[in-house]
Amino acid sequence: MPKDAIFSPAFGNRPSHLVGRQNVISSFLEGLEQSPGSRERATVLLGQRGSGKTVLLWELGDRARERGFVVANPTVVTEGMLDRIIEKIQEDGERYVKGPSAHLSGGSIGVSGFSAGLQFSPVVQESKSFQYKLARLCRKLAEHDKGVLILVDEIQANSPEVRQLVAAYQELIGERCNIALVMAGLPAAIAATLNDRVLTLLNRANKMALEPLPSNEIDAFFARAFQELGLIVPSDIRTKAVEGTYGSPYLLQLVGHNLTVYAHEDGTVDEEALGNALNAAQADFENDVCRTTLAALSDQDVTFLRAMAEDDGSCRMADIAERMGVTPDYAQKYRKRLLEAGIIEAPRRGHVAFAVPFLADFLAEEKDLA
């Protein structure tokens, strides 16, 4: 049986090849070539669970390093996020700024704020703010022709850490510092963050929704990957495997990995192996994505989705309101919330449809088990 050395079906794992995000990467790299403060240098990535946000952040970090940037690798929004960002900039930038800190003209270590390399003096470390430290690091790295890129993952609504970070970034671009910022999160969390009046900068940022991957790019990747793994997959079965990903980066990894698991000993993949692989991928996706998605919603949000799940494909809003036993205006409130969260979509006027693969199936299964 072939051994899987390509697919990485786990959240946060970096696959061997990034599929279908070249437009995001190109836009970001163009921003790095522009002057500080350009719109593309402050990018917000919106995507559901399994859309590849974290993997894309790591890829952007690698590309930025190739262009002379010191990178604070993806940091999850937590209470200690700001301290970790400073530490990551220091860690990544130490290779460019080594040894005792050069004193500023006419100054001293106390004035420069550094004791050695990019390490702050004890006084600065203990008494100065995040904004102060970040500004000092940017200026020191600029002396070595290096910019700074900060990557933030899993944005949370109403986060004081995000407020401080954005305020610091805004001050630094006002000083024309060579800095860029990319943040990623669930659509609902991003929407709440953008509605924060304190964070007006983010409303001018380059907002990019991570749409489903193009089928032709998934097919091309599968063809190369299966050949490298020694799998013999007929074109019609490969086409069905592509369809089974629904354009989801996480499902792409799940389907690809499970095809190697269920392939026959000689590496052939037939309809039986494909069926087993797709069923296993769906089960993992439902547990990892669908269950987690529903857990973050209110009871009425879930009631709305259950009413949707009674139909195949798109569903009329009038039918949803009737099934919920509420007025159309009341149902519209939850429609708006779920649209902002990226869980449903509006294919045409008066209709909604699920935007998360298998969510309708999962709701039906959960109802049957209740």
mmCIF file of C-alpha atoms in Angstrom:
data_model
loop_
_atom_site.group_PDB
_atom_site.id
_atom_site.type_symbol
_atom_site.label_atom_id
_atom_site.label_comp_id
_atom_site.label_asym_id
_atom_site.label_seq_id
_atom_site.Cartn_x
_atom_site.Cartn_y
_atom_site.Cartn_z
ATOM 1 C CA MET A 1 0.000 0.000 0.000
ATOM 2 C CA PRO A 2 1.400 3.453 -0.907
ATOM 3 C CA LYS A 3 2.527 5.615 2.008
ATOM 4 C CA ASP A 4 1.108 9.134 2.156
ATOM 5 C CA ALA A 5 3.972 11.636 2.067
ATOM 6 C CA ILE A 6 2.010 14.511 0.524
ATOM 7 C CA PHE A 7 -1.353 15.102 2.176
ATOM 8 C CA SER A 8 -1.605 16.619 5.659
ATOM 9 C CA PRO A 9 -5.216 16.263 6.869
ATOM 10 C CA ALA A 10 -5.024 18.113 10.184
ATOM 11 C CA PHE A 11 -5.760 21.719 11.116
ATOM 12 C CA GLY A 12 -2.686 23.920 10.945
ATOM 13 C CA ASN A 13 -0.562 21.316 9.159
ATOM 14 C CA ARG A 14 1.279 22.661 6.144
ATOM 15 C CA PRO A 15 0.621 20.619 3.002
ATOM 16 C CA SER A 16 3.402 19.948 0.524
ATOM 17 C CA HIS A 17 1.800 22.273 -2.012
ATOM 18 C CA LEU A 18 -0.572 25.227 -1.680
ATOM 19 C CA VAL A 19 -3.458 24.929 -4.148
ATOM 20 C CA GLY A 20 -5.554 27.699 -5.638
ATOM 21 C CA ARG A 21 -4.551 30.769 -3.606
ATOM 22 C CA GLN A 22 -2.256 32.493 -6.082
ATOM 23 C CA ASN A 23 -4.543 35.526 -6.340
ATOM 24 C CA VAL A 24 -4.234 36.174 -2.604
ATOM 25 C CA ILE A 25 -0.467 35.679 -2.652
ATOM 26 C CA SER A 26 0.015 37.928 -5.702
ATOM 27 C CA SER A 27 -2.077 40.738 -4.200
ATOM 28 C CA PHE A 28 -0.127 40.565 -0.958
ATOM 29 C CA LEU A 29 3.273 40.552 -2.669
ATOM 30 C CA GLU A 30 2.270 43.536 -4.790
ATOM 31 C CA GLY A 31 1.457 45.354 -1.556
ATOM 32 C CA LEU A 32 4.942 44.695 -0.204
ATOM 33 C CA GLU A 33 6.372 46.406 -3.271
ATOM 34 C CA GLN A 34 4.301 49.506 -2.578
ATOM 35 C CA SER A 35 4.987 52.241 -0.063
ATOM 36 C CA PRO A 36 4.160 51.736 3.637
ATOM 37 C CA GLY A 37 0.507 52.365 4.342
ATOM 38 C CA SER A 38 -0.790 50.955 1.070
ATOM 39 C CA ARG A 39 -4.115 49.127 1.331
ATOM 40 C CA GLU A 40 -2.652 45.730 0.403
ATOM 41 C CA ARG A 41 -0.166 45.923 3.278
ATOM 42 C CA ALA A 42 -3.049 45.549 5.726
ATOM 43 C CA THR A 43 -4.867 42.407 4.611
ATOM 44 C CA VAL A 44 -7.748 40.609 6.298
ATOM 45 C CA LEU A 45 -8.436 36.990 5.284
ATOM 46 C CA LEU A 46 -11.974 35.720 5.844
ATOM 47 C CA GLY A 47 -12.689 32.016 5.724
ATOM 48 C CA GLN A 48 -14.634 29.218 7.342
ATOM 49 C CA ARG A 49 -12.933 26.427 9.247
ATOM 50 C CA GLY A 50 -11.064 24.262 6.795
ATOM 51 C CA SER A 51 -10.576 27.037 4.241
ATOM 52 C CA GLY A 52 -6.802 27.065 4.731
ATOM 53 C CA LYS A 53 -6.355 30.369 6.559
ATOM 54 C CA THR A 54 -3.491 29.254 8.780
ATOM 55 C CA VAL A 55 -1.618 27.503 5.983
ATOM 56 C CA LEU A 56 -1.952 30.608 3.825
ATOM 57 C CA LEU A 57 -0.569 32.820 6.599
ATOM 58 C CA TRP A 58 2.547 30.635 6.825
ATOM 59 C CA GLU A 59 2.961 30.787 3.052
ATOM 60 C CA LEU A 60 2.714 34.588 3.047
ATOM 61 C CA GLY A 61 5.342 34.679 5.781
ATOM 62 C CA ASP A 62 7.738 32.573 3.713
ATOM 63 C CA ARG A 63 7.223 34.747 0.641
ATOM 64 C CA ALA A 64 7.798 37.923 2.656
ATOM 65 C CA ARG A 65 11.092 36.606 4.086
ATOM 66 C CA GLU A 66 12.310 36.060 0.533
ATOM 67 C CA ARG A 67 11.720 39.782 -0.022
ATOM 68 C CA GLY A 68 13.669 41.012 2.979
ATOM 69 C CA PHE A 69 11.020 41.047 5.723
ATOM 70 C CA VAL A 70 11.383 39.885 9.282
ATOM 71 C CA VAL A 71 8.259 37.892 10.100
ATOM 72 C CA ALA A 72 6.286 37.331 13.270
ATOM 73 C CA ASN A 73 4.868 33.907 12.388
ATOM 74 C CA PRO A 74 1.103 33.371 12.880
ATOM 75 C CA THR A 75 0.087 34.219 16.416
ATOM 76 C CA VAL A 76 -3.349 33.257 17.725
ATOM 77 C CA VAL A 77 -5.297 36.017 19.443
ATOM 78 C CA THR A 78 -4.855 35.374 23.166
ATOM 79 C CA GLU A 79 -4.046 37.423 26.232
ATOM 80 C CA GLY A 80 -0.288 37.126 25.623
ATOM 81 C CA MET A 81 -0.427 37.763 21.885
ATOM 82 C CA LEU A 82 1.390 41.111 21.893
ATOM 83 C CA ASP A 83 4.361 39.800 23.892
ATOM 84 C CA ARG A 84 4.633 36.808 21.546
ATOM 85 C CA ILE A 85 4.672 39.102 18.508
ATOM 86 C CA ILE A 86 7.595 41.053 19.939
ATOM 87 C CA GLU A 87 9.446 37.811 20.740
ATOM 88 C CA LYS A 88 8.877 36.402 17.245
ATOM 89 C CA ILE A 89 10.192 39.566 15.584
ATOM 90 C CA GLN A 90 13.272 39.382 17.796
ATOM 91 C CA GLU A 91 13.788 35.689 17.048
ATOM 92 C CA ASP A 92 13.440 36.080 13.287
ATOM 93 C CA GLY A 93 15.465 39.280 13.122
ATOM 94 C CA GLU A 94 18.439 38.319 15.295
ATOM 95 C CA ARG A 95 20.277 36.867 12.273
ATOM 96 C CA TYR A 96 20.445 40.382 10.801
ATOM 97 C CA VAL A 97 21.216 42.311 14.004
ATOM 98 C CA LYS A 98 23.856 40.506 16.015
ATOM 99 C CA GLY A 99 26.159 41.329 18.862
ATOM 100 C CA PRO A 100 26.083 44.411 21.092
ATOM 101 C CA SER A 101 23.556 47.012 20.091
ATOM 102 C CA ALA A 102 24.978 49.939 18.200
ATOM 103 C CA HIS A 103 24.370 53.110 20.162
ATOM 104 C CA LEU A 104 22.377 55.863 18.618
ATOM 105 C CA SER A 105 24.412 58.889 17.705
ATOM 106 C CA GLY A 106 25.459 60.581 20.907
ATOM 107 C CA GLY A 107 23.421 58.138 22.951
ATOM 108 C CA SER A 108 23.815 55.049 25.075
ATOM 109 C CA ILE A 109 22.285 51.653 25.511
ATOM 110 C CA GLY A 110 19.679 53.219 27.739
ATOM 111 C CA VAL A 111 18.727 55.660 25.017
ATOM 112 C CA SER A 112 18.651 53.109 22.189
ATOM 113 C CA GLY A 113 16.601 50.716 24.268
ATOM 114 C CA PHE A 114 18.594 47.627 23.241
ATOM 115 C CA SER A 115 21.127 45.715 25.317
ATOM 116 C CA ALA A 116 22.350 43.294 22.603
ATOM 117 C CA GLY A 117 21.119 42.589 19.108
ATOM 118 C CA LEU A 118 17.347 42.987 19.193
ATOM 119 C CA GLN A 119 17.025 42.237 22.904
ATOM 120 C CA PHE A 120 15.707 45.121 24.963
ATOM 121 C CA SER A 121 17.397 46.436 28.055
ATOM 122 C CA PRO A 122 15.716 45.344 31.312
ATOM 123 C CA VAL A 123 14.260 48.816 31.818
ATOM 124 C CA VAL A 124 12.609 48.859 28.401
ATOM 125 C CA GLN A 125 11.442 45.252 28.694
ATOM 126 C CA GLU A 126 9.712 45.874 32.002
ATOM 127 C CA SER A 127 8.390 49.408 31.657
ATOM 128 C CA LYS A 128 7.663 50.202 28.006
ATOM 129 C CA SER A 129 4.501 49.523 26.037
ATOM 130 C CA PHE A 130 3.976 47.163 23.113
ATOM 131 C CA GLN A 131 3.751 50.158 20.778
ATOM 132 C CA TYR A 132 7.085 51.490 21.970
ATOM 133 C CA LYS A 133 8.851 48.141 21.563
ATOM 134 C CA LEU A 134 7.381 47.491 18.131
ATOM 135 C CA ALA A 135 8.430 50.936 16.914
ATOM 136 C CA ARG A 136 11.980 50.413 18.209
ATOM 137 C CA LEU A 137 12.243 47.042 16.461
ATOM 138 C CA CYS A 138 10.984 48.457 13.170
ATOM 139 C CA ARG A 139 13.478 51.304 13.260
ATOM 140 C CA LYS A 140 16.397 49.055 14.187
ATOM 141 C CA LEU A 141 15.576 46.581 11.411
ATOM 142 C CA ALA A 142 15.164 49.432 8.932
ATOM 143 C CA GLU A 143 18.839 50.259 9.540
ATOM 144 C CA HIS A 144 19.505 46.834 7.977
ATOM 145 C CA ASP A 145 17.000 47.358 5.132
ATOM 146 C CA LYS A 146 14.516 44.924 6.650
ATOM 147 C CA GLY A 147 10.773 45.375 6.925
ATOM 148 C CA VAL A 148 8.437 43.740 9.448
ATOM 149 C CA LEU A 149 5.431 41.520 8.752
ATOM 150 C CA ILE A 150 3.002 40.552 11.522
ATOM 151 C CA LEU A 151 0.685 37.570 10.987
ATOM 152 C CA VAL A 152 -2.319 37.069 13.266
ATOM 153 C CA ASP A 153 -4.623 34.047 13.249
ATOM 154 C CA GLU A 154 -8.063 33.321 14.703
ATOM 155 C CA ILE A 155 -9.198 36.901 15.199
ATOM 156 C CA GLN A 156 -11.641 37.223 18.093
ATOM 157 C CA ALA A 157 -14.413 39.797 18.304
ATOM 158 C CA ASN A 158 -13.873 42.714 20.703
ATOM 159 C CA SER A 159 -10.275 41.767 21.444
ATOM 160 C CA PRO A 160 -8.284 44.423 23.362
ATOM 161 C CA GLU A 161 -5.069 42.860 21.990
ATOM 162 C CA VAL A 162 -6.234 43.393 18.408
ATOM 163 C CA ARG A 163 -7.165 46.985 19.231
ATOM 164 C CA GLN A 164 -3.656 47.657 20.554
ATOM 165 C CA LEU A 165 -2.029 45.970 17.579
ATOM 166 C CA VAL A 166 -4.047 47.915 15.006
ATOM 167 C CA ALA A 167 -3.460 51.192 16.868
ATOM 168 C CA ALA A 168 0.286 50.533 16.900
ATOM 169 C CA TYR A 169 0.263 49.618 13.214
ATOM 170 C CA GLN A 170 -1.593 52.799 12.345
ATOM 171 C CA GLU A 171 0.942 54.906 14.240
ATOM 172 C CA LEU A 172 3.853 53.178 12.502
ATOM 173 C CA ILE A 173 2.529 53.631 8.987
ATOM 174 C CA GLY A 174 2.063 57.288 9.884
ATOM 175 C CA GLU A 175 5.821 57.317 10.509
ATOM 176 C CA ARG A 176 6.353 55.552 7.132
ATOM 177 C CA CYS A 177 7.787 52.462 8.811
ATOM 178 C CA ASN A 178 8.260 49.451 6.535
ATOM 179 C CA ILE A 179 5.609 47.258 8.158
ATOM 180 C CA ALA A 180 2.764 45.024 6.978
ATOM 181 C CA LEU A 181 -0.067 43.235 8.773
ATOM 182 C CA VAL A 182 -2.143 40.197 7.778
ATOM 183 C CA MET A 183 -4.947 38.924 9.999
ATOM 184 C CA ALA A 184 -7.240 35.946 9.465
ATOM 185 C CA GLY A 185 -10.426 34.725 11.077
ATOM 186 C CA LEU A 186 -13.930 33.409 10.756
ATOM 187 C CA PRO A 187 -16.252 35.745 8.833
ATOM 188 C CA ALA A 188 -18.447 36.412 11.893
ATOM 189 C CA ALA A 189 -15.459 37.366 14.063
ATOM 190 C CA ILE A 190 -14.059 39.575 11.312
ATOM 191 C CA ALA A 191 -17.441 41.269 10.822
ATOM 192 C CA ALA A 192 -17.662 42.054 14.543
ATOM 193 C CA THR A 193 -14.095 43.369 14.538
ATOM 194 C CA LEU A 194 -14.756 45.602 11.537
ATOM 195 C CA ASN A 195 -17.799 47.024 13.324
ATOM 196 C CA ASP A 196 -15.555 48.146 16.177
ATOM 197 C CA ARG A 197 -15.425 51.925 15.727
ATOM 198 C CA VAL A 198 -11.979 52.056 17.310
ATOM 199 C CA LEU A 199 -10.559 49.949 14.457
ATOM 200 C CA THR A 200 -11.400 52.204 11.523
ATOM 201 C CA LEU A 201 -8.131 51.248 9.811
ATOM 202 C CA LEU A 202 -9.406 47.717 9.190
ATOM 203 C CA ASN A 203 -12.328 48.997 7.166
ATOM 204 C CA ARG A 204 -9.772 50.358 4.692
ATOM 205 C CA ALA A 205 -7.763 47.125 4.700
ATOM 206 C CA ASN A 206 -7.698 44.702 1.786
ATOM 207 C CA LYS A 207 -10.386 42.161 2.719
ATOM 208 C CA MET A 208 -10.156 38.844 0.894
ATOM 209 C CA ALA A 209 -12.696 36.042 1.263
ATOM 210 C CA LEU A 210 -11.185 32.590 0.771
ATOM 211 C CA GLU A 211 -13.518 31.162 -1.860
ATOM 212 C CA PRO A 212 -13.727 27.440 -2.762
ATOM 213 C CA LEU A 213 -10.689 26.211 -4.692
ATOM 214 C CA PRO A 214 -11.053 25.950 -8.499
ATOM 215 C CA SER A 215 -11.802 22.383 -9.627
ATOM 216 C CA ASN A 216 -9.176 22.459 -12.376
ATOM 217 C CA GLU A 217 -6.421 23.326 -9.885
ATOM 218 C CA ILE A 218 -7.501 20.560 -7.500
ATOM 219 C CA ASP A 219 -7.561 18.098 -10.407
ATOM 220 C CA ALA A 220 -4.081 19.109 -11.544
ATOM 221 C CA PHE A 221 -2.740 18.756 -8.003
ATOM 222 C CA PHE A 222 -4.383 15.364 -7.523
ATOM 223 C CA ALA A 223 -2.945 14.123 -10.828
ATOM 224 C CA ARG A 224 0.601 15.078 -9.794
ATOM 225 C CA ALA A 225 0.210 13.848 -6.226
ATOM 226 C CA PHE A 226 -1.256 10.471 -7.150
ATOM 227 C CA GLN A 227 1.487 9.889 -9.688
ATOM 228 C CA GLU A 228 4.164 10.744 -7.128
ATOM 229 C CA LEU A 229 2.550 8.412 -4.572
ATOM 230 C CA GLY A 230 2.314 5.578 -7.061
ATOM 231 C CA LEU A 231 -1.487 5.520 -7.055
ATOM 232 C CA ILE A 232 -3.276 4.347 -10.175
ATOM 233 C CA VAL A 233 -6.416 6.510 -10.339
ATOM 234 C CA PRO A 234 -8.520 6.492 -13.535
ATOM 235 C CA SER A 235 -9.539 9.943 -14.752
ATOM 236 C CA ASP A 236 -13.246 9.384 -14.065
ATOM 237 C CA ILE A 237 -12.524 8.400 -10.454
ATOM 238 C CA ARG A 238 -10.169 11.355 -10.039
ATOM 239 C CA THR A 239 -12.952 13.640 -11.275
ATOM 240 C CA LYS A 240 -15.291 12.233 -8.615
ATOM 241 C CA ALA A 241 -12.586 12.728 -5.996
ATOM 242 C CA VAL A 242 -12.284 16.389 -7.030
ATOM 243 C CA GLU A 243 -16.046 16.819 -6.759
ATOM 244 C CA GLY A 244 -15.904 15.268 -3.296
ATOM 245 C CA THR A 245 -13.689 18.075 -2.021
ATOM 246 C CA TYR A 246 -16.347 20.769 -2.669
ATOM 247 C CA GLY A 247 -13.449 23.165 -3.175
ATOM 248 C CA SER A 248 -12.450 22.920 0.494
ATOM 249 C CA PRO A 249 -8.687 22.840 1.198
ATOM 250 C CA TYR A 250 -9.262 20.686 4.267
ATOM 251 C CA LEU A 251 -11.450 18.227 2.346
ATOM 252 C CA LEU A 252 -8.798 18.148 -0.382
ATOM 253 C CA GLN A 253 -6.315 16.887 2.176
ATOM 254 C CA LEU A 254 -8.820 14.458 3.719
ATOM 255 C CA VAL A 255 -9.898 12.967 0.393
ATOM 256 C CA GLY A 256 -6.338 12.675 -0.902
ATOM 257 C CA HIS A 257 -5.070 11.063 2.282
ATOM 258 C CA ASN A 258 -7.948 8.584 2.509
ATOM 259 C CA LEU A 259 -7.455 7.531 -1.095
ATOM 260 C CA THR A 260 -3.968 6.372 -0.133
ATOM 261 C CA VAL A 261 -5.416 4.577 2.894
ATOM 262 C CA TYR A 262 -8.130 2.736 0.953
ATOM 263 C CA ALA A 263 -6.151 2.083 -2.242
ATOM 264 C CA HIS A 264 -5.547 -1.588 -2.986
ATOM 265 C CA GLU A 265 -2.175 -3.170 -2.278
ATOM 266 C CA ASP A 266 -1.059 -2.635 -5.881
ATOM 267 C CA GLY A 267 -1.900 1.082 -5.671
ATOM 268 C CA THR A 268 -5.094 0.922 -7.762
ATOM 269 C CA VAL A 269 -8.117 2.993 -6.788
ATOM 270 C CA ASP A 270 -11.516 1.749 -7.928
ATOM 271 C CA GLU A 271 -15.090 2.803 -7.144
ATOM 272 C CA GLU A 272 -15.075 0.870 -3.874
ATOM 273 C CA ALA A 273 -11.863 2.514 -2.670
ATOM 274 C CA LEU A 274 -13.161 5.926 -3.730
ATOM 275 C CA GLY A 275 -16.433 5.401 -1.860
ATOM 276 C CA ASN A 276 -14.609 4.390 1.307
ATOM 277 C CA ALA A 277 -12.273 7.381 1.020
ATOM 278 C CA LEU A 278 -15.111 9.872 0.492
ATOM 279 C CA ASN A 279 -17.118 8.441 3.406
ATOM 280 C CA ALA A 280 -14.112 8.652 5.723
ATOM 281 C CA ALA A 281 -13.360 12.205 4.596
ATOM 282 C CA GLN A 282 -16.961 13.257 5.194
ATOM 283 C CA ALA A 283 -16.991 11.744 8.677
ATOM 284 C CA ASP A 284 -13.804 13.590 9.642
ATOM 285 C CA PHE A 285 -15.030 16.864 8.148
ATOM 286 C CA GLU A 286 -18.370 16.627 9.948
ATOM 287 C CA ASN A 287 -16.657 16.008 13.265
ATOM 288 C CA ASP A 288 -13.903 18.596 12.843
ATOM 289 C CA VAL A 289 -15.775 21.375 11.035
ATOM 290 C CA CYS A 290 -19.563 20.911 11.152
ATOM 291 C CA ARG A 291 -19.734 20.045 14.840
ATOM 292 C CA THR A 292 -17.412 22.909 15.790
ATOM 293 C CA THR A 293 -19.311 25.365 13.592
ATOM 294 C CA LEU A 294 -22.660 24.533 15.210
ATOM 295 C CA ALA A 295 -21.202 24.671 18.716
ATOM 296 C CA ALA A 296 -20.417 28.370 18.245
ATOM 297 C CA LEU A 297 -23.992 29.284 17.221
ATOM 298 C CA SER A 298 -27.054 30.238 19.239
ATOM 299 C CA ASP A 299 -30.023 27.897 19.590
ATOM 300 C CA GLN A 300 -32.063 30.010 17.193
ATOM 301 C CA ASP A 301 -29.245 30.030 14.638
ATOM 302 C CA VAL A 302 -29.303 26.228 14.724
ATOM 303 C CA THR A 303 -33.106 26.198 14.517
ATOM 304 C CA PHE A 304 -32.848 28.298 11.340
ATOM 305 C CA LEU A 305 -30.328 25.859 9.864
ATOM 306 C CA ARG A 306 -32.454 22.847 10.763
ATOM 307 C CA ALA A 307 -35.368 24.449 8.954
ATOM 308 C CA MET A 308 -33.124 24.896 5.922
ATOM 309 C CA ALA A 309 -31.944 21.297 6.065
ATOM 310 C CA GLU A 310 -35.455 20.020 5.321
ATOM 311 C CA ASP A 311 -34.926 21.016 1.678
ATOM 312 C CA ASP A 312 -32.380 19.773 -0.821
ATOM 313 C CA GLY A 313 -30.332 22.617 -2.283
ATOM 314 C CA SER A 314 -31.564 26.181 -1.865
ATOM 315 C CA CYS A 315 -34.474 26.986 0.433
ATOM 316 C CA ARG A 316 -37.096 29.746 0.343
ATOM 317 C CA MET A 317 -36.965 32.189 3.231
ATOM 318 C CA ALA A 318 -40.765 32.042 3.473
ATOM 319 C CA ASP A 319 -40.583 28.289 4.085
ATOM 320 C CA ILE A 320 -37.894 28.712 6.744
ATOM 321 C CA ALA A 321 -39.964 31.287 8.652
ATOM 322 C CA GLU A 322 -42.993 29.001 8.521
ATOM 323 C CA ARG A 323 -41.054 26.007 9.811
ATOM 324 C CA MET A 324 -39.551 28.097 12.607
ATOM 325 C CA GLY A 325 -42.985 29.426 13.516
ATOM 326 C CA VAL A 326 -41.814 33.038 13.305
ATOM 327 C CA THR A 327 -42.498 36.074 11.150
ATOM 328 C CA PRO A 328 -40.462 36.631 7.964
ATOM 329 C CA ASP A 329 -38.870 39.734 9.526
ATOM 330 C CA TYR A 330 -37.739 37.693 12.546
ATOM 331 C CA ALA A 331 -36.236 35.006 10.315
ATOM 332 C CA GLN A 332 -34.356 37.696 8.367
ATOM 333 C CA LYS A 333 -32.447 38.562 11.528
ATOM 334 C CA TYR A 334 -30.890 35.083 11.626
ATOM 335 C CA ARG A 335 -30.401 35.019 7.875
ATOM 336 C CA LYS A 336 -28.230 38.131 8.204
ATOM 337 C CA ARG A 337 -26.217 36.645 11.091
ATOM 338 C CA LEU A 338 -25.545 33.385 9.274
ATOM 339 C CA LEU A 339 -24.662 35.138 6.017
ATOM 340 C CA GLU A 340 -22.108 37.289 7.864
ATOM 341 C CA ALA A 341 -20.728 34.140 9.481
ATOM 342 C CA GLY A 342 -20.214 32.565 6.054
ATOM 343 C CA ILE A 343 -22.294 29.525 7.031
ATOM 344 C CA ILE A 344 -25.004 30.144 4.445
ATOM 345 C CA GLU A 345 -25.136 31.963 1.118
ATOM 346 C CA ALA A 346 -27.859 33.628 -0.948
ATOM 347 C CA PRO A 347 -27.899 32.071 -4.439
ATOM 348 C CA ARG A 348 -30.844 34.256 -5.506
ATOM 349 C CA ARG A 349 -33.372 36.659 -4.067
ATOM 350 C CA GLY A 350 -35.512 35.141 -1.335
ATOM 351 C CA HIS A 351 -33.450 31.938 -1.123
ATOM 352 C CA VAL A 352 -30.552 30.680 0.988
ATOM 353 C CA ALA A 353 -28.267 27.650 0.752
ATOM 354 C CA PHE A 354 -25.607 26.018 2.912
ATOM 355 C CA ALA A 355 -22.066 27.300 2.325
ATOM 356 C CA VAL A 356 -20.372 24.671 4.536
ATOM 357 C CA PRO A 357 -20.119 21.212 2.941
ATOM 358 C CA PHE A 358 -22.059 18.384 4.641
ATOM 359 C CA LEU A 359 -23.618 20.691 7.230
ATOM 360 C CA ALA A 360 -27.154 19.825 6.083
ATOM 361 C CA ASP A 361 -26.341 16.093 6.253
ATOM 362 C CA PHE A 362 -24.838 16.505 9.702
ATOM 363 C CA LEU A 363 -27.925 18.339 10.998
ATOM 364 C CA ALA A 364 -30.175 15.601 9.621
ATOM 365 C CA GLU A 365 -28.050 12.891 11.261
ATOM 366 C CA GLU A 366 -28.023 14.716 14.589
ATOM 367 C CA LYS A 367 -31.818 15.053 14.420
ATOM 368 C CA ASP A 368 -32.206 11.332 13.765
ATOM 369 C CA LEU A 369 -30.018 10.534 16.777
ATOM 370 C CA ALA A 370 -31.904 12.928 19.067
#
